[in-house]
mmCIF file of N, CA and C in Angstrom:
data_model
loop_
_atom_site.group_PDB
_atom_site.id
_atom_site.type_symbol
_atom_site.label_atom_id
_atom_site.label_comp_id
_atom_site.label_asym_id
_atom_site.label_seq_id
_atom_site.Cartn_x
_atom_site.Cartn_y
_atom_site.Cartn_z
ATOM 1 N N UNK A 5 -0.296 -2.195 -21.695
ATOM 2 C CA UNK A 5 -1.263 -2.323 -21.724
ATOM 3 C C UNK A 5 -1.928 -1.507 -22.680
ATOM 4 N N UNK A 6 -3.214 -2.129 -23.892
ATOM 5 C CA UNK A 6 -3.419 -1.217 -24.932
ATOM 6 C C UNK A 6 -4.139 -0.077 -24.282
ATOM 7 N N UNK A 7 -3.820 1.322 -24.671
ATOM 8 C CA UNK A 7 -4.711 2.714 -24.256
ATOM 9 C C UNK A 7 -5.159 2.860 -25.332
ATOM 10 N N UNK A 8 -6.902 3.413 -25.020
ATOM 11 C CA UNK A 8 -7.228 4.331 -25.923
ATOM 12 C C UNK A 8 -7.554 5.593 -25.588
ATOM 13 N N UNK A 9 -8.556 7.062 -25.707
ATOM 14 C CA UNK A 9 -8.553 7.777 -25.127
ATOM 15 C C UNK A 9 -10.030 7.813 -24.550
ATOM 16 N N UNK A 10 -9.343 7.887 -23.825
ATOM 17 C CA UNK A 10 -10.813 8.510 -23.040
ATOM 18 C C UNK A 10 -12.050 9.442 -22.587
ATOM 19 N N UNK A 11 -12.447 9.553 -23.485
ATOM 20 C CA UNK A 11 -13.771 10.135 -23.444
ATOM 21 C C UNK A 11 -14.528 10.481 -23.573
ATOM 22 N N UNK A 12 -15.285 9.311 -22.423
ATOM 23 C CA UNK A 12 -15.993 9.166 -22.074
ATOM 24 C C UNK A 12 -16.256 9.241 -20.932
ATOM 25 N N UNK A 13 -17.938 9.358 -20.069
ATOM 26 C CA UNK A 13 -18.033 9.710 -19.332
ATOM 27 C C UNK A 13 -18.369 8.378 -18.244
ATOM 28 N N UNK A 14 -18.017 8.571 -16.949
ATOM 29 C CA UNK A 14 -18.089 7.091 -15.587
ATOM 30 C C UNK A 14 -19.438 7.032 -16.435
ATOM 31 N N UNK A 15 -20.105 7.311 -16.891
ATOM 32 C CA UNK A 15 -22.047 6.949 -16.685
ATOM 33 C C UNK A 15 -21.813 5.355 -18.207
ATOM 34 N N UNK A 16 -21.096 5.918 -19.375
ATOM 35 C CA UNK A 16 -20.911 5.517 -19.809
ATOM 36 C C UNK A 16 -20.016 3.883 -20.005
ATOM 37 N N UNK A 17 -18.674 4.342 -18.892
ATOM 38 C CA UNK A 17 -18.000 3.300 -18.755
ATOM 39 C C UNK A 17 -18.560 2.396 -18.204
ATOM 40 N N UNK A 18 -20.044 2.554 -17.125
ATOM 41 C CA UNK A 18 -20.548 1.418 -16.659
ATOM 42 C C UNK A 18 -21.480 0.421 -17.198
ATOM 43 N N UNK A 19 -21.847 1.409 -18.555
ATOM 44 C CA UNK A 19 -22.445 0.810 -19.281
ATOM 45 C C UNK A 19 -22.046 -0.219 -19.980
ATOM 46 N N UNK A 20 -20.950 0.466 -20.666
ATOM 47 C CA UNK A 20 -20.056 -1.092 -21.033
ATOM 48 C C UNK A 20 -19.476 -1.806 -21.089
ATOM 49 N N UNK A 21 -19.084 -2.350 -19.234
ATOM 50 C CA UNK A 21 -18.493 -2.279 -18.449
ATOM 51 C C UNK A 21 -19.704 -3.603 -17.689
ATOM 52 N N UNK A 22 -21.154 -3.337 -18.083
ATOM 53 C CA UNK A 22 -21.783 -3.901 -17.500
ATOM 54 C C UNK A 22 -22.741 -5.314 -19.613
ATOM 55 N N UNK A 23 -22.295 -4.782 -20.138
ATOM 56 C CA UNK A 23 -22.248 -5.491 -21.629
ATOM 57 C C UNK A 23 -21.430 -6.639 -21.338
ATOM 58 N N UNK A 24 -22.024 -7.733 -22.629
ATOM 59 C CA UNK A 24 -21.398 -8.238 -22.129
ATOM 60 C C UNK A 24 -20.275 -8.663 -23.233
ATOM 61 N N UNK A 25 -19.563 -7.166 -23.413
ATOM 62 C CA UNK A 25 -17.789 -7.368 -23.967
ATOM 63 C C UNK A 25 -18.418 -7.612 -25.688
ATOM 64 N N UNK A 26 -19.423 -6.261 -25.856
ATOM 65 C CA UNK A 26 -19.674 -6.865 -27.803
ATOM 66 C C UNK A 26 -18.910 -5.964 -28.331
ATOM 67 N N UNK A 27 -18.558 -6.564 -29.417
ATOM 68 C CA UNK A 27 -17.601 -5.265 -30.228
ATOM 69 C C UNK A 27 -16.439 -5.415 -29.737
ATOM 70 N N UNK A 28 -16.086 -6.459 -28.919
ATOM 71 C CA UNK A 28 -14.058 -5.925 -27.517
ATOM 72 C C UNK A 28 -13.248 -6.797 -29.072
ATOM 73 N N UNK A 29 -12.582 -6.549 -29.089
ATOM 74 C CA UNK A 29 -11.129 -7.204 -30.222
ATOM 75 C C UNK A 29 -10.660 -8.863 -28.942
ATOM 76 N N UNK A 30 -10.806 -9.745 -28.968
ATOM 77 C CA UNK A 30 -10.578 -11.274 -28.413
ATOM 78 C C UNK A 30 -9.053 -10.908 -28.293
ATOM 79 N N UNK A 31 -7.819 -10.190 -29.261
ATOM 80 C CA UNK A 31 -6.282 -10.362 -29.327
ATOM 81 C C UNK A 31 -6.432 -9.188 -28.531
ATOM 82 N N UNK A 32 -6.451 -8.234 -28.237
ATOM 83 C CA UNK A 32 -6.555 -7.318 -27.540
ATOM 84 C C UNK A 32 -6.476 -7.746 -25.883
ATOM 85 N N UNK A 33 -7.668 -8.596 -25.350
ATOM 86 C CA UNK A 33 -8.290 -9.286 -24.422
ATOM 87 C C UNK A 33 -7.430 -9.920 -23.953
ATOM 88 N N UNK A 34 -7.216 -10.547 -24.752
ATOM 89 C CA UNK A 34 -5.619 -12.159 -24.690
ATOM 90 C C UNK A 34 -4.354 -11.089 -24.982
ATOM 91 N N UNK A 35 -3.931 -9.964 -25.007
ATOM 92 C CA UNK A 35 -2.884 -9.188 -24.900
ATOM 93 C C UNK A 35 -2.412 -8.611 -23.831
ATOM 94 N N UNK A 36 -3.616 -8.064 -23.682
ATOM 95 C CA UNK A 36 -3.504 -7.403 -21.747
ATOM 96 C C UNK A 36 -3.787 -8.010 -20.465
ATOM 97 N N UNK A 37 -4.613 -9.128 -20.659
ATOM 98 C CA UNK A 37 -4.441 -10.388 -20.368
ATOM 99 C C UNK A 37 -2.846 -10.903 -19.796
ATOM 100 N N UNK A 38 -2.153 -11.092 -20.491
ATOM 101 C CA UNK A 38 -0.656 -11.514 -20.515
ATOM 102 C C UNK A 38 0.190 -10.789 -20.030
ATOM 103 N N UNK A 39 -0.322 -10.018 -19.981
ATOM 104 C CA UNK A 39 0.287 -8.254 -19.461
ATOM 105 C C UNK A 39 0.080 -8.286 -18.494
ATOM 106 N N UNK A 40 -0.854 -8.512 -17.371
ATOM 107 C CA UNK A 40 -1.268 -8.302 -16.205
ATOM 108 C C UNK A 40 -0.952 -9.615 -15.597
ATOM 109 N N UNK A 41 -0.598 -10.796 -16.080
ATOM 110 C CA UNK A 41 -0.417 -11.628 -15.327
ATOM 111 C C UNK A 41 1.746 -11.621 -15.285
ATOM 112 N N UNK A 42 2.246 -10.801 -16.735
ATOM 113 C CA UNK A 42 3.761 -9.996 -16.312
ATOM 114 C C UNK A 42 3.317 -9.599 -15.008
ATOM 115 N N UNK A 43 2.879 -8.789 -14.997
ATOM 116 C CA UNK A 43 3.175 -7.759 -14.134
ATOM 117 C C UNK A 43 2.778 -8.423 -12.594
ATOM 118 N N UNK A 44 2.044 -9.106 -12.788
ATOM 119 C CA UNK A 44 2.049 -10.264 -11.540
ATOM 120 C C UNK A 44 3.361 -10.905 -11.044
ATOM 121 N N UNK A 45 4.072 -11.870 -11.826
ATOM 122 C CA UNK A 45 4.224 -12.645 -11.875
ATOM 123 C C UNK A 45 6.237 -11.559 -11.749
ATOM 124 N N UNK A 46 5.687 -10.163 -12.171
ATOM 125 C CA UNK A 46 7.599 -9.424 -11.944
ATOM 126 C C UNK A 46 7.911 -8.963 -9.900
ATOM 127 N N UNK A 47 5.774 -8.592 -9.830
ATOM 128 C CA UNK A 47 5.632 -8.360 -8.500
ATOM 129 C C UNK A 47 5.854 -9.559 -7.537
ATOM 130 N N UNK A 48 5.571 -10.307 -8.099
ATOM 131 C CA UNK A 48 5.656 -11.803 -6.853
ATOM 132 C C UNK A 48 7.394 -11.906 -7.076
ATOM 133 N N UNK A 49 8.434 -11.730 -8.071
ATOM 134 C CA UNK A 49 9.729 -11.711 -7.958
ATOM 135 C C UNK A 49 10.150 -11.101 -6.677
ATOM 136 N N UNK A 50 9.722 -9.912 -7.280
ATOM 137 C CA UNK A 50 10.544 -8.145 -6.192
ATOM 138 C C UNK A 50 10.032 -8.617 -4.848
ATOM 139 N N UNK A 51 8.743 -9.212 -4.765
ATOM 140 C CA UNK A 51 7.432 -9.332 -2.821
ATOM 141 C C UNK A 51 8.797 -10.025 -2.257
ATOM 142 N N UNK A 52 8.811 -10.958 -3.275
ATOM 143 C CA UNK A 52 9.856 -11.973 -2.840
ATOM 144 C C UNK A 52 11.568 -12.109 -2.109
ATOM 145 N N UNK A 53 11.789 -11.405 -2.792
ATOM 146 C CA UNK A 53 13.079 -11.001 -2.807
ATOM 147 C C UNK A 53 13.148 -10.276 -1.382
ATOM 148 N N UNK A 54 11.958 -9.067 -1.339
ATOM 149 C CA UNK A 54 12.129 -8.387 -0.101
ATOM 150 C C UNK A 54 11.379 -9.161 1.215
ATOM 151 N N UNK A 55 10.851 -9.893 0.018
ATOM 152 C CA UNK A 55 10.368 -10.282 1.882
ATOM 153 C C UNK A 55 11.704 -11.289 3.033
ATOM 154 N N UNK A 56 12.616 -12.001 1.369
ATOM 155 C CA UNK A 56 13.800 -12.678 1.804
ATOM 156 C C UNK A 56 14.502 -11.696 2.701
ATOM 157 N N UNK A 57 14.281 -10.781 1.801
ATOM 158 C CA UNK A 57 15.740 -9.741 2.925
ATOM 159 C C UNK A 57 15.472 -9.564 4.028
ATOM 160 N N UNK A 58 13.422 -9.553 4.355
ATOM 161 C CA UNK A 58 13.272 -8.818 5.619
ATOM 162 C C UNK A 58 13.180 -10.085 6.728
ATOM 163 N N UNK A 59 14.058 -10.898 6.229
ATOM 164 C CA UNK A 59 13.943 -11.912 6.906
ATOM 165 C C UNK A 59 12.540 -12.702 7.448
ATOM 166 N N UNK A 60 11.439 -12.233 6.226
ATOM 167 C CA UNK A 60 10.382 -13.379 7.280
ATOM 168 C C UNK A 60 9.699 -14.314 6.819
ATOM 169 N N UNK A 61 9.767 -15.085 7.764
ATOM 170 C CA UNK A 61 9.688 -16.467 7.997
ATOM 171 C C UNK A 61 8.342 -16.884 8.611
ATOM 172 N N UNK A 62 7.730 -18.534 8.000
ATOM 173 C CA UNK A 62 6.581 -19.488 7.761
ATOM 174 C C UNK A 62 5.292 -18.036 7.930
ATOM 175 N N UNK A 63 4.334 -18.278 8.844
ATOM 176 C CA UNK A 63 3.296 -17.242 8.620
ATOM 177 C C UNK A 63 3.465 -15.324 7.987
ATOM 178 N N UNK A 64 4.379 -15.246 8.881
ATOM 179 C CA UNK A 64 4.600 -13.715 8.310
ATOM 180 C C UNK A 64 4.530 -13.818 6.958
ATOM 181 N N UNK A 65 5.651 -14.600 5.897
ATOM 182 C CA UNK A 65 5.877 -14.721 4.411
ATOM 183 C C UNK A 65 4.661 -14.308 3.618
ATOM 184 N N UNK A 66 3.958 -15.508 4.187
ATOM 185 C CA UNK A 66 2.754 -15.599 3.214
ATOM 186 C C UNK A 66 1.909 -15.195 3.541
ATOM 187 N N UNK A 67 1.813 -14.544 4.668
ATOM 188 C CA UNK A 67 0.838 -13.287 4.855
ATOM 189 C C UNK A 67 1.143 -11.511 4.176
ATOM 190 N N UNK A 68 2.667 -11.306 4.444
ATOM 191 C CA UNK A 68 3.556 -10.450 3.506
ATOM 192 C C UNK A 68 2.796 -10.549 2.474
ATOM 193 N N UNK A 69 2.167 -11.937 1.401
ATOM 194 C CA UNK A 69 2.220 -12.064 0.041
ATOM 195 C C UNK A 69 1.080 -11.934 -0.229
ATOM 196 N N UNK A 70 0.058 -12.518 0.564
ATOM 197 C CA UNK A 70 -1.241 -11.756 0.414
ATOM 198 C C UNK A 70 -1.661 -10.564 0.940
ATOM 199 N N UNK A 71 -0.881 -9.425 1.585
ATOM 200 C CA UNK A 71 -1.437 -8.158 1.675
ATOM 201 C C UNK A 71 -0.485 -7.402 0.537
ATOM 202 N N UNK A 72 0.848 -8.326 -0.004
ATOM 203 C CA UNK A 72 1.041 -7.726 -1.385
ATOM 204 C C UNK A 72 -0.039 -7.588 -2.633
ATOM 205 N N UNK A 73 0.079 -8.504 -3.071
ATOM 206 C CA UNK A 73 -0.976 -9.192 -3.824
ATOM 207 C C UNK A 73 -2.650 -8.369 -3.495
ATOM 208 N N UNK A 74 -2.937 -7.985 -2.425
ATOM 209 C CA UNK A 74 -3.827 -7.601 -2.647
ATOM 210 C C UNK A 74 -3.969 -5.850 -2.466
ATOM 211 N N UNK A 75 -3.023 -5.352 -2.771
ATOM 212 C CA UNK A 75 -2.365 -3.891 -2.806
ATOM 213 C C UNK A 75 -2.184 -3.460 -4.344
ATOM 214 N N UNK A 76 -1.486 -4.934 -4.851
ATOM 215 C CA UNK A 76 -1.196 -4.855 -6.418
ATOM 216 C C UNK A 76 -2.253 -4.974 -7.084
ATOM 217 N N UNK A 77 -4.371 -5.283 -6.266
ATOM 218 C CA UNK A 77 -4.874 -6.033 -6.594
ATOM 219 C C UNK A 77 -5.746 -4.107 -6.861
ATOM 220 N N UNK A 78 -5.749 -3.418 -5.834
ATOM 221 C CA UNK A 78 -6.375 -2.551 -5.587
ATOM 222 C C UNK A 78 -5.443 -1.773 -6.511
ATOM 223 N N UNK A 79 -3.975 -1.460 -6.952
ATOM 224 C CA UNK A 79 -3.488 -0.928 -8.142
ATOM 225 C C UNK A 79 -4.798 -0.923 -9.514
ATOM 226 N N UNK A 80 -4.410 -2.462 -9.458
ATOM 227 C CA UNK A 80 -4.848 -2.911 -11.528
ATOM 228 C C UNK A 80 -6.430 -2.197 -11.037
ATOM 229 N N UNK A 81 -7.173 -2.396 -9.873
ATOM 230 C CA UNK A 81 -8.408 -2.110 -10.155
ATOM 231 C C UNK A 81 -8.496 -0.414 -10.545
ATOM 232 N N UNK A 82 -7.425 0.426 -10.110
ATOM 233 C CA UNK A 82 -8.108 1.998 -9.378
ATOM 234 C C UNK A 82 -7.365 2.668 -10.900
ATOM 235 N N UNK A 83 -6.908 1.503 -11.799
ATOM 236 C CA UNK A 83 -6.212 1.923 -12.995
ATOM 237 C C UNK A 83 -6.947 1.650 -13.579
ATOM 238 N N UNK A 84 -6.909 0.375 -13.750
ATOM 239 C CA UNK A 84 -7.914 -0.177 -15.050
ATOM 240 C C UNK A 84 -9.223 -0.483 -14.785
ATOM 241 N N UNK A 85 -9.816 0.281 -13.716
ATOM 242 C CA UNK A 85 -11.040 -0.322 -13.574
ATOM 243 C C UNK A 85 -12.117 0.258 -14.831
ATOM 244 N N UNK A 86 -11.508 1.579 -15.592
ATOM 245 C CA UNK A 86 -12.231 2.289 -16.559
ATOM 246 C C UNK A 86 -12.688 1.875 -17.883
ATOM 247 N N UNK A 87 -11.555 0.686 -18.083
ATOM 248 C CA UNK A 87 -11.651 0.619 -19.046
ATOM 249 C C UNK A 87 -12.258 -1.245 -18.560
ATOM 250 N N UNK A 88 -12.384 -1.310 -18.089
ATOM 251 C CA UNK A 88 -13.372 -2.828 -17.667
ATOM 252 C C UNK A 88 -13.354 -3.891 -18.840
ATOM 253 N N UNK A 89 -14.327 -4.111 -19.165
ATOM 254 C CA UNK A 89 -14.466 -5.305 -20.227
ATOM 255 C C UNK A 89 -13.994 -4.952 -21.968
ATOM 256 N N UNK A 90 -13.750 -3.621 -21.635
ATOM 257 C CA UNK A 90 -13.117 -3.305 -23.201
ATOM 258 C C UNK A 90 -12.092 -4.060 -23.547
ATOM 259 N N UNK A 91 -11.155 -4.096 -22.465
ATOM 260 C CA UNK A 91 -9.510 -4.666 -22.744
ATOM 261 C C UNK A 91 -9.716 -5.827 -21.886
ATOM 262 N N UNK A 92 -10.631 -6.062 -20.858
ATOM 263 C CA UNK A 92 -9.642 -7.781 -20.224
ATOM 264 C C UNK A 92 -11.370 -8.647 -20.632
ATOM 265 N N UNK A 93 -10.754 -9.431 -20.112
ATOM 266 C CA UNK A 93 -12.553 -10.249 -19.452
ATOM 267 C C UNK A 93 -13.658 -10.395 -18.789
ATOM 268 N N UNK A 94 -12.799 -10.568 -17.298
ATOM 269 C CA UNK A 94 -13.859 -9.660 -16.528
ATOM 270 C C UNK A 94 -13.356 -8.541 -15.412
ATOM 271 N N UNK A 95 -13.660 -7.804 -14.785
ATOM 272 C CA UNK A 95 -13.264 -7.202 -13.732
ATOM 273 C C UNK A 95 -12.491 -7.717 -12.907
ATOM 274 N N UNK A 96 -12.589 -9.369 -12.967
ATOM 275 C CA UNK A 96 -12.155 -9.917 -11.504
ATOM 276 C C UNK A 96 -11.157 -10.359 -12.166
ATOM 277 N N UNK A 97 -10.974 -10.465 -13.606
ATOM 278 C CA UNK A 97 -8.770 -10.762 -13.797
ATOM 279 C C UNK A 97 -8.409 -9.850 -13.352
ATOM 280 N N UNK A 98 -9.000 -8.177 -12.824
ATOM 281 C CA UNK A 98 -8.118 -7.281 -12.519
ATOM 282 C C UNK A 98 -7.818 -8.347 -10.480
ATOM 283 N N UNK A 99 -8.519 -8.915 -10.395
ATOM 284 C CA UNK A 99 -8.203 -9.070 -8.413
ATOM 285 C C UNK A 99 -7.681 -10.338 -8.578
ATOM 286 N N UNK A 100 -7.950 -11.545 -9.385
ATOM 287 C CA UNK A 100 -7.973 -13.030 -8.562
ATOM 288 C C UNK A 100 -6.645 -13.931 -9.899
ATOM 289 N N UNK A 101 -6.552 -13.151 -10.836
ATOM 290 C CA UNK A 101 -6.064 -14.341 -11.748
ATOM 291 C C UNK A 101 -4.572 -14.489 -11.945
ATOM 292 N N UNK A 102 -4.005 -15.112 -11.236
ATOM 293 C CA UNK A 102 -2.641 -15.259 -11.078
ATOM 294 C C UNK A 102 -2.311 -14.954 -10.073
ATOM 295 N N UNK A 103 -2.640 -15.247 -9.196
ATOM 296 C CA UNK A 103 -2.577 -14.838 -7.206
ATOM 297 C C UNK A 103 -1.899 -16.037 -6.954
ATOM 298 N N UNK A 104 -2.989 -16.889 -7.229
ATOM 299 C CA UNK A 104 -2.447 -18.701 -6.706
ATOM 300 C C UNK A 104 -1.166 -19.011 -7.423
ATOM 301 N N UNK A 105 -1.326 -18.772 -8.546
ATOM 302 C CA UNK A 105 0.070 -19.382 -9.685
ATOM 303 C C UNK A 105 1.466 -18.570 -9.439
ATOM 304 N N UNK A 106 1.004 -17.156 -8.772
ATOM 305 C CA UNK A 106 2.241 -16.807 -8.746
ATOM 306 C C UNK A 106 2.610 -16.700 -7.320
ATOM 307 N N UNK A 107 2.351 -17.928 -7.113
ATOM 308 C CA UNK A 107 2.564 -18.071 -4.702
ATOM 309 C C UNK A 107 3.458 -18.840 -5.231
ATOM 310 N N UNK A 108 3.765 -19.399 -6.309
ATOM 311 C CA UNK A 108 5.316 -20.435 -6.114
ATOM 312 C C UNK A 108 5.873 -19.705 -6.210
ATOM 313 N N UNK A 109 5.917 -18.562 -7.460
ATOM 314 C CA UNK A 109 7.186 -18.036 -7.836
ATOM 315 C C UNK A 109 8.033 -17.204 -6.748
ATOM 316 N N UNK A 110 6.979 -16.854 -5.642
ATOM 317 C CA UNK A 110 7.304 -15.805 -4.404
ATOM 318 C C UNK A 110 7.968 -16.537 -3.351
ATOM 319 N N UNK A 111 7.733 -17.970 -3.144
ATOM 320 C CA UNK A 111 8.559 -18.435 -2.095
ATOM 321 C C UNK A 111 9.454 -19.491 -3.306
ATOM 322 N N UNK A 112 9.746 -19.151 -4.135
ATOM 323 C CA UNK A 112 11.499 -18.975 -4.606
ATOM 324 C C UNK A 112 11.993 -18.815 -4.648
ATOM 325 N N UNK A 113 11.764 -17.440 -4.746
ATOM 326 C CA UNK A 113 12.722 -16.004 -4.662
ATOM 327 C C UNK A 113 12.832 -15.578 -3.056
ATOM 328 N N UNK A 114 11.584 -16.028 -2.260
ATOM 329 C CA UNK A 114 11.745 -15.698 -1.131
ATOM 330 C C UNK A 114 12.939 -16.695 -0.068
ATOM 331 N N UNK A 115 12.832 -17.894 -0.544
ATOM 332 C CA UNK A 115 13.594 -18.788 0.288
ATOM 333 C C UNK A 115 15.216 -18.007 -0.524
ATOM 334 N N UNK A 116 15.032 -17.573 -1.788
ATOM 335 C CA UNK A 116 16.397 -17.440 -2.396
ATOM 336 C C UNK A 116 17.337 -16.551 -1.859
ATOM 337 N N UNK A 117 16.391 -15.334 -1.544
ATOM 338 C CA UNK A 117 16.906 -14.508 -0.919
ATOM 339 C C UNK A 117 16.782 -14.705 -0.065
ATOM 340 N N UNK A 118 16.306 -15.227 0.640
ATOM 341 C CA UNK A 118 16.217 -15.816 2.473
ATOM 342 C C UNK A 118 17.938 -16.143 2.715
ATOM 343 N N UNK A 119 18.128 -17.031 1.653
ATOM 344 C CA UNK A 119 19.104 -18.137 2.183
ATOM 345 C C UNK A 119 20.635 -17.304 1.373
ATOM 346 N N UNK A 120 20.120 -16.415 0.943
ATOM 347 C CA UNK A 120 21.794 -15.779 0.069
ATOM 348 C C UNK A 120 22.264 -14.781 1.144
ATOM 349 N N UNK A 121 21.065 -13.787 1.736
ATOM 350 C CA UNK A 121 21.204 -12.784 2.463
ATOM 351 C C UNK A 121 21.771 -13.236 3.955
ATOM 352 N N UNK A 122 21.154 -14.356 4.641
ATOM 353 C CA UNK A 122 21.260 -14.675 5.787
ATOM 354 C C UNK A 122 21.701 -16.172 5.997
ATOM 355 N N UNK A 123 21.771 -16.707 5.119
ATOM 356 C CA UNK A 123 22.376 -18.407 5.580
ATOM 357 C C UNK A 123 23.682 -18.417 5.580
ATOM 358 N N UNK A 124 23.843 -17.469 4.228
ATOM 359 C CA UNK A 124 25.687 -17.102 3.707
ATOM 360 C C UNK A 124 26.390 -15.588 3.803
#
C-alpha cells in the first residue's frame, strides 16, 4: 500500500474522509484496491488450508471463513482507516470488497487441504 507521511491529526483525517475524494489520484486508489484484493485472496488461501488441516466440515468451515474474514476486515480497518478516501474508494472497500468473491478460493483450498491431510 502506498503510504504518505501522516502529520495530520484525527480531526483533519475525519475531514479528509468526509470529503468526496477531492484531489485524489485515481491510479493510486486503483492500485491500493488491487493490493487489498490480493491480500484478501492470499488470506482466503491460507485460511482455506487451515480449515482443511483442522478438519472443519460443513457449517463449521463456512463459519471459520466468516470469522477470519471479519478479523481481516477489522485489521484492515484499524490499519488503514486513517487514510480513508485519500487512498481507497471508500471505507466499505476495506470491509466488504472481495469477501464473497474469495469464498470460492477458500472452498478450493479447504477441500484440497482436507483431502490431502485426512483422506490420503
